Coordinates of C-alpha atoms in Angstrom, one line a residue:
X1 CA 61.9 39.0 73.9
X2 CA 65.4 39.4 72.7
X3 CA 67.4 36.9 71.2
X4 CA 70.9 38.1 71.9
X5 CA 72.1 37.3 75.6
X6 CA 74.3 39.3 77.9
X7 CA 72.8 42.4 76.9
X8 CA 72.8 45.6 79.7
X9 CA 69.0 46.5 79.6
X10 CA 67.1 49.9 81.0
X11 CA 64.1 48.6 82.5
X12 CA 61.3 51.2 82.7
X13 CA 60.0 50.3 86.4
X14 CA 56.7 52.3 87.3
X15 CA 56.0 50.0 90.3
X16 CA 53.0 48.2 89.1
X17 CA 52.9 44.5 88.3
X18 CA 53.6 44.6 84.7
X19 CA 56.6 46.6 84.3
X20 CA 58.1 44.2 87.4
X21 CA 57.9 41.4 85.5
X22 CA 59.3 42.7 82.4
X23 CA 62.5 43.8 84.5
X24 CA 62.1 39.8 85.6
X25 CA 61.8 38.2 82.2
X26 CA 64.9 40.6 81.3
X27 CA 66.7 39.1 84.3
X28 CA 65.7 35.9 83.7
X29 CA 67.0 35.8 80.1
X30 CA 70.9 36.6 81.0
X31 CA 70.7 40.2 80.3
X32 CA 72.3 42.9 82.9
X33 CA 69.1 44.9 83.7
X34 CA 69.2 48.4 85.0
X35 CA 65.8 49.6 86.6
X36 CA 64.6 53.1 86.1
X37 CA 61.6 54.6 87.7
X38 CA 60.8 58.3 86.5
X39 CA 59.5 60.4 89.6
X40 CA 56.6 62.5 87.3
X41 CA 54.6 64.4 89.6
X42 CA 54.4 64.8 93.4
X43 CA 52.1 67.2 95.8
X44 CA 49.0 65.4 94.5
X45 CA 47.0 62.7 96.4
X46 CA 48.2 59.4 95.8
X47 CA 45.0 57.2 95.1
X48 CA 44.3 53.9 93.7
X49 CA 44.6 53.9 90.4
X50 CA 47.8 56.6 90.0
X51 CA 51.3 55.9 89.4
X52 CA 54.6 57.2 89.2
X53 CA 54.5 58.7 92.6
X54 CA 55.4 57.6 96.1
X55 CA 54.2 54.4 96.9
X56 CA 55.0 53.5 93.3
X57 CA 58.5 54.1 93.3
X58 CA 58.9 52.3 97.0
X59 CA 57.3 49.2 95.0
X60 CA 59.3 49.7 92.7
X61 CA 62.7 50.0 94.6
X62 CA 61.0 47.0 96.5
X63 CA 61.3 44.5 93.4
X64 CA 64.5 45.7 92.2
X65 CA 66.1 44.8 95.6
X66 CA 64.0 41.5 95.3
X67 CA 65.3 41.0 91.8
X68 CA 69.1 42.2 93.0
X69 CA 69.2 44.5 89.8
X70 CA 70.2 48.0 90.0
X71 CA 67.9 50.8 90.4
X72 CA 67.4 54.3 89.8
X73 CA 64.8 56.9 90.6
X74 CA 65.0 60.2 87.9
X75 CA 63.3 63.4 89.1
X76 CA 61.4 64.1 85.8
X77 CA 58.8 66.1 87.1
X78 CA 59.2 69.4 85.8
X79 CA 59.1 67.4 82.3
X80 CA 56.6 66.1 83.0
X81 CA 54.5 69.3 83.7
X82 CA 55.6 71.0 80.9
X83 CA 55.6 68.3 78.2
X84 CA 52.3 66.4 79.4
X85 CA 50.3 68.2 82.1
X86 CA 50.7 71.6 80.8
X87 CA 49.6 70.2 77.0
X88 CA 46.7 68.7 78.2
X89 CA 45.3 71.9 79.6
X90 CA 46.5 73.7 76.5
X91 CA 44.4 71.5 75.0
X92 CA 41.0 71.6 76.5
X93 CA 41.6 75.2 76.4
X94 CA 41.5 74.9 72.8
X95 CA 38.0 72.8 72.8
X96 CA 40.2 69.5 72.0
X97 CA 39.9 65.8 73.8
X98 CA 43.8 65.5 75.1
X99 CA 45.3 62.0 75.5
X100 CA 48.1 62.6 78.0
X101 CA 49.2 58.8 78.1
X102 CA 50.4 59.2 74.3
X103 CA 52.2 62.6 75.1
X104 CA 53.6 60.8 78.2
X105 CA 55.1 58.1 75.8
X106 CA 56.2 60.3 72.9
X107 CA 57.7 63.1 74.9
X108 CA 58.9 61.7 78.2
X109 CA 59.2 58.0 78.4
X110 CA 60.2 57.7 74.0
X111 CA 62.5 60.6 74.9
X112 CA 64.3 61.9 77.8
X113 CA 64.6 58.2 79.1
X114 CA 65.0 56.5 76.2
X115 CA 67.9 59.0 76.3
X116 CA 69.5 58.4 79.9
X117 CA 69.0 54.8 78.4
X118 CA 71.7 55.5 75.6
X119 CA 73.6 57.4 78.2
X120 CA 73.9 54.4 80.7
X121 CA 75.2 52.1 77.6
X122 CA 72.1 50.2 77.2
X123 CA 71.5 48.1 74.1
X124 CA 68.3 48.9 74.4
X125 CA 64.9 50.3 76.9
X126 CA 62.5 47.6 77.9
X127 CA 58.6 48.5 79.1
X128 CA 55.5 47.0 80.1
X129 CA 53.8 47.7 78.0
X130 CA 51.4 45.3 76.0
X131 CA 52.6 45.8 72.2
X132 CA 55.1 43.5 70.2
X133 CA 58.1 44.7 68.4
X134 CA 58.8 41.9 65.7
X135 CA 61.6 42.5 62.9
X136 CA 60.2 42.8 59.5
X137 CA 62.1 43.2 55.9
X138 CA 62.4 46.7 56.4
X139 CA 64.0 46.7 59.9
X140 CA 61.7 46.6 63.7
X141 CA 57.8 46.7 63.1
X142 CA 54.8 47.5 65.6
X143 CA 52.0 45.4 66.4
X144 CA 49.4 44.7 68.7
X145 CA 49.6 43.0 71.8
X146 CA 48.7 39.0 71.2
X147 CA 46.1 39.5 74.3
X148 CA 43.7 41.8 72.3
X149 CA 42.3 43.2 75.4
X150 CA 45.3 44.5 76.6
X151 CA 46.9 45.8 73.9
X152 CA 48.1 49.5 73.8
X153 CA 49.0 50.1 70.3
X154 CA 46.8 52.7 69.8
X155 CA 48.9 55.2 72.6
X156 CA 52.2 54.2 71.4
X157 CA 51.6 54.9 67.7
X158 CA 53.7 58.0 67.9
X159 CA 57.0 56.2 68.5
X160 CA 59.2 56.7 66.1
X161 CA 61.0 54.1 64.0
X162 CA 64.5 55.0 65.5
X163 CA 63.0 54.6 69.1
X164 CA 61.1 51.4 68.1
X165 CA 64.4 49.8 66.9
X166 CA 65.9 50.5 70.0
X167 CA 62.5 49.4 72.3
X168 CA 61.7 46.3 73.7
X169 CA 58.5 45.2 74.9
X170 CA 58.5 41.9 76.8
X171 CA 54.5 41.5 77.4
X172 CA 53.2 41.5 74.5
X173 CA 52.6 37.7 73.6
X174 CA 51.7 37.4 76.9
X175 CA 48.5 37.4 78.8
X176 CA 47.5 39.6 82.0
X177 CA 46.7 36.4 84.4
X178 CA 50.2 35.1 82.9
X179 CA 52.1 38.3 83.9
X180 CA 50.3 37.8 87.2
X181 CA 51.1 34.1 87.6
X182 CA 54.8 35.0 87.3
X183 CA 54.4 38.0 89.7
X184 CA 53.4 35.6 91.8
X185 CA 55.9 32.6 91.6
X186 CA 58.8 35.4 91.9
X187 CA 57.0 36.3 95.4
X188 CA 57.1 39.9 94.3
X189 CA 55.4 42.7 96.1
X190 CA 53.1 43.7 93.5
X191 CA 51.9 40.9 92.2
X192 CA 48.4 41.3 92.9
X193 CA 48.6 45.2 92.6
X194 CA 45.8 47.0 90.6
X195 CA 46.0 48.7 87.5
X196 CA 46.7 52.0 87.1
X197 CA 43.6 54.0 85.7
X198 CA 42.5 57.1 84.7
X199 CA 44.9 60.0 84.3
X200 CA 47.5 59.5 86.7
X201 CA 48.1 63.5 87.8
X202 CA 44.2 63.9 88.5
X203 CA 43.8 63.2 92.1
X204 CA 39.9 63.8 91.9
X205 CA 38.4 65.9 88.7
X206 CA 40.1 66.9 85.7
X207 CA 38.7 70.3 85.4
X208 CA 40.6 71.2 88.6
X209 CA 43.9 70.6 86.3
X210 CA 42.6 72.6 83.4
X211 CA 40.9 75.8 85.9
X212 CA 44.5 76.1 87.5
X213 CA 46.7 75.9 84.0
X214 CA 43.9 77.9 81.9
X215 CA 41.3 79.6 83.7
X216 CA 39.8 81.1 80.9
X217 CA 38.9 77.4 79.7
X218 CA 36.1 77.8 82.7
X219 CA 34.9 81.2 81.8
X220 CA 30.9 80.9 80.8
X221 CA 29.6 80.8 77.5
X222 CA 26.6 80.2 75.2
X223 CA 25.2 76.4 74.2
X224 CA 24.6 77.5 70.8
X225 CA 22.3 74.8 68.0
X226 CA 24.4 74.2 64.3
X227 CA 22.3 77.6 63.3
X228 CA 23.8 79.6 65.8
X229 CA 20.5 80.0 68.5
X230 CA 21.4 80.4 71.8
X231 CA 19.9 77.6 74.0
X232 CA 21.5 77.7 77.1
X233 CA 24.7 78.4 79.0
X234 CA 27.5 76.4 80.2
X235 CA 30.3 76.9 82.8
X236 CA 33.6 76.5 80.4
X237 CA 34.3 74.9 77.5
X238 CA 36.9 72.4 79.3
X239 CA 33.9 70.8 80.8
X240 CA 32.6 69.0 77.3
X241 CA 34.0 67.0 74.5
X242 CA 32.7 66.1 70.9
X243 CA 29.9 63.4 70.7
X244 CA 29.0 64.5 74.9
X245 CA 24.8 64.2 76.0
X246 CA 24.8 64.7 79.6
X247 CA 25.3 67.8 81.4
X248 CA 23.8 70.2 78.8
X249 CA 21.1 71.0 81.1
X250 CA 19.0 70.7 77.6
X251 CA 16.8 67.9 78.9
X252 CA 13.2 67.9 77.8
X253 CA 13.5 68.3 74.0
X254 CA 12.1 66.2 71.8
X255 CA 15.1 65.1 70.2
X256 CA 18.4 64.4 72.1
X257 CA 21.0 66.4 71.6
X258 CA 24.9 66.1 71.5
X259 CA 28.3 68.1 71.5
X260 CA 29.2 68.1 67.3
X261 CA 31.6 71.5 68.1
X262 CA 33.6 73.5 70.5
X263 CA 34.4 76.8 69.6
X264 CA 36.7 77.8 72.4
X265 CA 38.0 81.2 70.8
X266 CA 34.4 82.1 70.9
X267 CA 33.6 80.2 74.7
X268 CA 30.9 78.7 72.5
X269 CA 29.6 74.9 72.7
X270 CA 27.8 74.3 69.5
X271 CA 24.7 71.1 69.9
X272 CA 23.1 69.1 67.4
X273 CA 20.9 66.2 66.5
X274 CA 23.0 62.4 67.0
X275 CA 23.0 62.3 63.0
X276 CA 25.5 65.3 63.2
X277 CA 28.2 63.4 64.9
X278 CA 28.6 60.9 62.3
X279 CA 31.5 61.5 60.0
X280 CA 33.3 59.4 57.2
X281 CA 35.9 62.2 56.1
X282 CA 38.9 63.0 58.9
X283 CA 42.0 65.0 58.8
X284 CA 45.1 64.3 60.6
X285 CA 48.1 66.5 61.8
X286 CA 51.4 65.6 63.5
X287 CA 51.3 62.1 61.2
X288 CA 53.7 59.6 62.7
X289 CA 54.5 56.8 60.2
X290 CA 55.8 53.5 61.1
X291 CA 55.3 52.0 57.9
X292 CA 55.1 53.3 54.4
X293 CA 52.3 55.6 53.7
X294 CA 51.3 53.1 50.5
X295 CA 50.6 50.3 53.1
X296 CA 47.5 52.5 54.5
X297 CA 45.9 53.1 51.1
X298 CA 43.6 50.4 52.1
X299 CA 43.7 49.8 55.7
X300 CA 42.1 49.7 59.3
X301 CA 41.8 52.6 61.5
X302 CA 40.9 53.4 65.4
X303 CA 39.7 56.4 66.7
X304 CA 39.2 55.7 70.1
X305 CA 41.8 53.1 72.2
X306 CA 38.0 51.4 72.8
X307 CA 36.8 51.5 69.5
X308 CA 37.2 48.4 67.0
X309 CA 38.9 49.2 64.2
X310 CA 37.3 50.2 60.9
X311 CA 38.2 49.9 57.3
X312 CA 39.1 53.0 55.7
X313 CA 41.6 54.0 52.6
X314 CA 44.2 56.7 54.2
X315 CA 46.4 59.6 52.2
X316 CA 49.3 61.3 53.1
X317 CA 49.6 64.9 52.7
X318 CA 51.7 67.5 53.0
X319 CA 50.2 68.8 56.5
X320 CA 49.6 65.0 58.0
X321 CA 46.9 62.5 56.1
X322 CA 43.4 62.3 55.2
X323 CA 41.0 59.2 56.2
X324 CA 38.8 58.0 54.4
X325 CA 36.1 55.9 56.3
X326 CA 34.2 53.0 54.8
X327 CA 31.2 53.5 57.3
X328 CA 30.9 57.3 59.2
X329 CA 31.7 57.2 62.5
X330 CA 30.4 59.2 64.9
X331 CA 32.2 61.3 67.6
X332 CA 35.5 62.4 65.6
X333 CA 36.8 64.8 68.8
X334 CA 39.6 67.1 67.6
X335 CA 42.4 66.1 70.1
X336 CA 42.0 62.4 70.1
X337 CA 44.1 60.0 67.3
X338 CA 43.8 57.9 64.4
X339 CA 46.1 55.2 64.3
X340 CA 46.1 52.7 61.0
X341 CA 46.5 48.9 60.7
X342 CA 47.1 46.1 58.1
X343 CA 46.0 43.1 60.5
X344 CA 48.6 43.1 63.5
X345 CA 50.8 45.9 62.1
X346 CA 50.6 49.3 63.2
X347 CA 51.2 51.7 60.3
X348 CA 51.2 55.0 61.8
X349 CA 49.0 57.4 63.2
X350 CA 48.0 61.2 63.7
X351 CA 46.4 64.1 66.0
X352 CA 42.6 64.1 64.9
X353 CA 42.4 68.3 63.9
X354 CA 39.7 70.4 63.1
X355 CA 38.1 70.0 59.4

């Protein structure tokens, strides 16, 4: 939390519990807070799980007038498309595992409003999310959440180190029950409301996203083994990802087989034994580096937001980094990110590319 007092504050409000309570703890701290709720997408199904869509931004108007703070509602949904929805067909397309929360952060909500943020006079944008900003020798640092279960680190690691200096991030000594608990005692709409899951613009399947943006990512193609033997067909590359089992229609075999490689350009999805997937080399593009690149020489890594990380020396170079890792991991999907730690402190990070 901030120390200075009597600050004016741009609250990012998606309606959901945790970004309510920030705007709260804000409020409740003396600072002038200013809600924001970005309207992303709309002519899609609102289900449980979505957000930053009707019902969301009435709950989020909802707690703003509870709170007596101002609160705006942006129309960022052509943004959106084309920054986050459109990239993550683009990138199935290309045989890649998209993460459209990180583009969502880096493009849309680490840009545009960080940007109407500045424009309103802000001191400075506040979000729910669960990630601590702490000040370091070198000027604002990144690390993960106190509540290890919650943190998000690994989707933010593309903020910059202007952006971060200018973030704040309320929840992140904090606990989800906690956040809750103060829901609660405010009497505030959402208290109790779920979390939002899955990919927020998918209404039912993915590939329904992907087949309108880039049909040709659902044209047919060969299942092809690491020697290049056709074994079977498949119905569009966009339908797999690197490390996938079922839905190869290759049951039977005596040994289990796995996605290792997508060739797109080629509509071909390449199979192998499980010892295939396991890699201890990985190169990076698009590096992001919140720290300097010395700090990672010896270091921790994640390659999946679910995956523990794992020691592993990292090196910049001139096109992004190469990892190093200690034990191979399997299931390196081009598309996905590394992002590297020293304990608590997020480093940096890059897009996982093809060898």
């Amino acid at each position: 939390m901030m120390t200075a007092k009597h600050q004016r504050v741009v609250a990012a409000m998606s309606g959901g519990v945790d970004s309510s309570v920030t705007a709260a703890l804000l409020q409740r701290a003396g600072h002038e807070v200013v809600g924001i709720t970005l309207q992303l997408y709309s002519g899609v199904q609102q289900r449980k799980g979505a957000c930053c869509a009707g019902q969301d931004i009435y709950d989020a108007k909802r707690v703003a007038d509870k709170l007596g703070i101002s609160h705006y509602v942006l129309d960022y949904e052509e943004r959106f498309k084309k920054a986050v929805i459109e990239d993550f067909a683009d990138s199935y397309a290309r045989g890649e595992t998209p993460i459209p929360c990180v583009r969502c952060n880096e493009r849309v909500k680490f840009a545009d409003l960080l940007q109407a943020a500045r424009d309103l006079g802000a001191d400075a944008l506040a979000t729910g999310h669960y990630v601590q900003r702490l000040d370091g020798p070198n000027g604002a640092e990144m690390h993960r959440a106190v509540d290890d279960s919650r943190d998000q680190s690994y989707f933010l690691f593309a903020t910059t180190r202007e952006q971060l200096s200018y973030l704040q991030f309320p929840l992140g000594g904090m606990t989800k029950p906690r956040v809750r608990e103060i829901a609660a005692e405010l009497g505030l709409v959402n208290a109790e409301k779920p979390d939002s899951q899955d990919i927020c613009f998918v209404s039912t399947d993915y590939t329904d996203v992907v087949r309108r943006l880039q049909p040709l990512a659902g044209e047919p193609g060969d299942i092809v083994d690491e020697q290049g033997n056709v074994l079977g067909q498949h119905a569009g590359v966009m339908n797999f990802t690197v490390g996938q089992r079922k839905g190869l229609g290759l049951s039977g075999r005596e040994e289990p087989l796995f996605v290792v490689q997508i060739d797109a350009s080629n509509r071909r999805v390449v199979v192998g034994p499980r010892t295939s997937l396991a890699a201890s080399r990985i190169v990076l593009q698009s590096v992001n580096w919140l720290a300097d690149p010395s700090e990672a020489a010896e270091c921790f890594v994640k390659i999946r937001s679910m995956r523990a990380p794992v020691p592993a020396r990292v090196r910049a170079t001139s096109t992004g980094a190469e990892v190093e890792l200690a034990v191979p991991e399997e299931a390196v999907a081009p598309g996905q990110a590394c992002v590297f730690y020293a304990g608590t402190k997020v480093l940096g990070g890059g897009w996982i590319a093809r060898d």
